[in-house]
Amino acid sequence: MRKKIQTPRRKTKVEQPPRRNAQRPKTARANGPKSNGQPALDVVADAPSVSTLPSFTIVGIGASAGGLEACSDLLRALSPQSAFAVVIVQHMAPEHDSFLPGLLAGVTSLPVVQVKDGLRINPGHVYVVPPNVQMEIIGGQLRLQPRPSDRTQHLPIDYFFRSLAEYAQSRAIGVVLSGTASDGSIGVREIKAAGGITFAQEPRTAKYDGMPRAAIATGAVDLVMAPTQIAMELERISRDPLTSPLHAPRVPTDDSALLDEHMARIFSMLRTASGVDFTHYKLPTIRRRLQRRMVLHKIESLDKYIKYLQTNPAEVQSLYQDILIHVTRFFRDPESFEVLARQVFPKILEARVGESPIRVWIPGCSTGEEAYSAAIALLEFLAEKAAGKSVQIFATDVSESAVEQARAGVYPESISADVSPERLRRYFTRTDGSYRIAKAVRDLCVFARQDLTRDPPFSKLDLILCRNVLIYLGPQLQKKLMNVFHYALKPTGFLMLGTAETTGASSDLFVATDKRHKIFTKNTVGARADMDFPHDRSESHIGEPRRAVAIEHRSSGNIQNEANRVLLSRYSPPGVLVNSDLQIVQFRGQTGAFLEPAPGEASLDVLKMAREGLLYGLRSALMEARKTDLPVRKRGLNVRQNDGIARVDLEVIPVTSASEGRHFLVLFQQPGTAPAEERPALKGAKKKSAVRGKRETRHDADRISRLEQELAASREYLQSMIQDLEAANEELQSANEEILSSNEELQSTNEELDTAKEELQSTNEELNTVNEELQGRNEELSRVNSDLVNLLGSVQIAIVMVAGDLRIRRFTPMAERVLNLIPTDLGRPISDIKPNIDCPDLESLITDSIESMSIRERECRDRHGRRYLLRVRPYKNVENRIDGAVLALFDIAESPRRLDAGDGDREATVGTNEPSGN
C-alpha cells in the first residue's frame, strides 16, 4: 500500500543549529582535486578504507525552476526496491512552507521525508531539503545550516554536492535537472573528481535548461539523458559491483604480469593520443578511473575495455580527460593564502634586487582559479605599491583545454560562493550571467601547456605554488620534480605544497619553514643530477611551441640582418632603427651626440629624443622616406651638442621585412665621413668651392646670414607649433582619462544593476518553485473534486449541502427530482426554493441542527404521497468546525396499517451520534 506523507498546513520551524567550523577532516582532498598539470587520479592521497565509505549509493539531485516535473518523472520511474538513497535539493522560497514532500509522495512508492537536522540517511528513501536552509552530509547524517543572507551566495546544490563527494566518494552520484543559472556546475566536477558519476537532464526535455547546460559545459557530466532514462541508469549503476567498495574490482589483480601487460597497452594508447606518459603515475588511482569508465560503458572485464579503446578512439580521449579532472576553485583553503600574504610575500619583497620582477610559477594550474587567486592575493598585499612592481605569474598545465579556459578567464556565477563580494567587485566583471577576471589581473598571468615530467622548467623564481600534484605521481617522478623545483627557485625562493604532500626523499633540498601549511625554502645544497628532459616528443605537443620560438627568433633577427647588410655595404656611422611608429627598436653605435632622453615620462620616440637643431630635418626626412619609400638625405643640420654647435648630415633609409613590416634606419654623419663612392666627387666639389669662395662678395655673405636667421626663426616657430601640438595631445589624454573614469563609474553602476538582476532572478526561481507546488496542489484538489462529483452522482439518495447562511452549496442528481432543484439554484438560499416535499419548517429545522450541533430527523411526504425520512445533520469541515448542514431524504416503504391509521409526520431529536438502524 502506498505510503503518503501529509504536509502540515501550519508553517514548521526548522531548528537552526549553530554554524560549524568550515574546517573539514584533513585529507588530501581538503583543498579539492584538480588537474594540476598532472591527472587528478583520485580524490585523496590515501584512499579511505572501505569501512569509512557508505555501503550504498547516494544520489544527489539538484533542481530549480521547472524541477518539480523533472523530479516527479524521475521518481515515478524508480522501482520500490531501489537500493540507494535519493536526496533532492531544490531552490525554495524561504518564506513559504514547501508542499514538495507531499507532491513527490504521490508519484513514488518510496518513503518521502523532509529533512531534519541530524537525520541519518538510509537506502530506499527520498529526502527533501526544507526551505530557508542549506544542507550537507557529514558522517552519514544530513546537517542543516542557516541560509546565507546574501542571495548571490546561496548555492545549495553546489554546497550539498561538495559534501556528498567528500563523504561518499565513488558511491556518490550527482544529477542536475531543470533550472536557471549555474548552480550545481561546480558540484558535478567535485563528484566526478571523487570517482562518482554525474548526470544532467537533456536540455531539450528541461523546462529551463540553464542549469543542465552549465553543468554540461564543465565537461564533468558523464551522461545526458531525460529524467526517466536517468532513473533506469541509476537502478543499473547502483547494482553494479564496480560501484561498491565491498566488492572486488574486475580489473585483474591476481596475475601481476597480466595486469602489467594490460596497463602497458592502455598507457601506450594514451601516450599516442595525448603525448602524456602515465607509466610512473600511481597505479591504484588509474585503476579506479578505469573501473569508472567500465561501469559507464557496461563492460565487465579489462580485456573487453582494451578492445573497446582500440575500436573507439574517442573513448581514449574520454579516458584521458577523465584522468585529468579539472576541479579547483578560487581561494581553496583561504588560510593558505593568508599565510602567503603574512609570511612569504614580505620576504620575497625584501629579497627583491633593484627593479627585478617578482616571479611565481604555478604548475598544474587547471582552469586558472588558483593562478588568479595568487595574483589577487599578491595585488592585495602590494596595494598601492603594485604600480611600481613588476609581477610575472607563470601558470602551466598538461591539458590544453584547461589552459584555454584559464586564458579566457570566464567563470560561472557560482564562484560567488568562494569569492567575497568585495573581491568580485574589484577583480571581476559581470558578463552574460558569468564573471570575467579583470584585465589588470589577467595581464599578470601567463598560461602555457607544460608536462612537468618532460618539459623544461622556468628559472629564477621567487615562489612555486604546487598543491595536490605530487600525490598523483609515483616516487620516481616525485623525486625528479623536487630536483626541478630546487633548480627553478632563487636562493631565497619558496615552495608551497598541498596539505597531504611532502618533499619525501628530497628533504635535503628544502627546509620547512611552516610545516602545517607545507611551506619550504631552498636549501643551499646542490640538486642531484636527475634533470633529464627527453627530446623524442611528438610533434603535436612540443613541435609547435619550439617552431614558434624559432620563427620568432628568426623574425627578430631578419630586420637586424638587413640593417647590417645595408651598413656594411655603404658605411657604418652611428644610427638607430625605428619602426613605422617612429619608436626606436635598436641603437647602433654611439648616438649620444645626436639623441638624448627627453625630460618627463620615459619614451623611445626618436623625435622626442632628437637634440636641438636636429628635429626639423629628422621629421621631414622621416616623412619623405615614409611617403616615397626611398632613402632621404638632409645635409648641414646645425645640432647643439655639449661643446657647442656641430654640423650633421642625416640620412633615412627604409628597411622592409616580410615578417615585421617596414622600418627606417636613421644614420647620423658629420662632414668628412661621406660614403666611399661619393668621396671622389666630394674632393672635386671642394676644389670648385674653394675657387668660388675667393670670388664671394660681402653681399653674398650678408644674404646667406639673413637666410640662416630666417631659417632659424622658422625652426623656432615650427618647434613652438610642435610644443602646442604636444600640449593639445596631453589635454586630449587628460580628457581620455576622465572618460575612462566615467566609464568605470558606469561599469560600477552596471555591476550594481547586475546584482539587482541576480536577486530578481533568484526570487523568480523561488516563485516558480512555489507556483509549481501550488499547481501540483491544484491538480490534486481537482482530482479530489472529480472524485466527489462522481461519488455524489453514483449515490441514489437525495442529498443537499447548505452553507452556514443556508445557501445551497451542492446537491446530488436525485435531489434535483425529489426537491425540485435545478443547477442554477446553487448559491441560492434554501428558503427561496419550493421543494416537492411537505416540510414547512425546513429552514428552522436546519437552523436548529446547526445551532445544537445534533442530528434532526422528520418523516414527510411529497406531492404524490410518497413518504420520506428527512435527516438533517451538521456539516463539519476538516478543522472540525460547523460550516452548514447536510440534508438527506430516504425513501420509506409505506405500510398499509400506518396509512389506514392516518399516522402523521413524526419528529425525532437525535444526539451527536449517528442514528442506528438506518
Tab-separated table of N, CA and C in Angstrom, residues 291 451 527 899:
chain	number	residue	atom	x	y	z
A	291	GLN	N	37.969	1.577	-13.783
A	291	GLN	CA	36.748	0.932	-13.316
A	291	GLN	C	35.536	1.829	-13.544
A	451	ASP	N	54.082	19.735	-19.637
A	451	ASP	CA	54.107	18.457	-18.933
A	451	ASP	C	55.274	18.508	-17.960
A	527	ALA	N	71.450	20.430	-6.362
A	527	ALA	CA	70.445	19.456	-6.777
A	527	ALA	C	71.111	18.234	-7.370
A	899	LEU	N	-50.901	3.759	7.018
A	899	LEU	CA	-51.658	4.672	6.169
A	899	LEU	C	-53.131	4.698	6.582
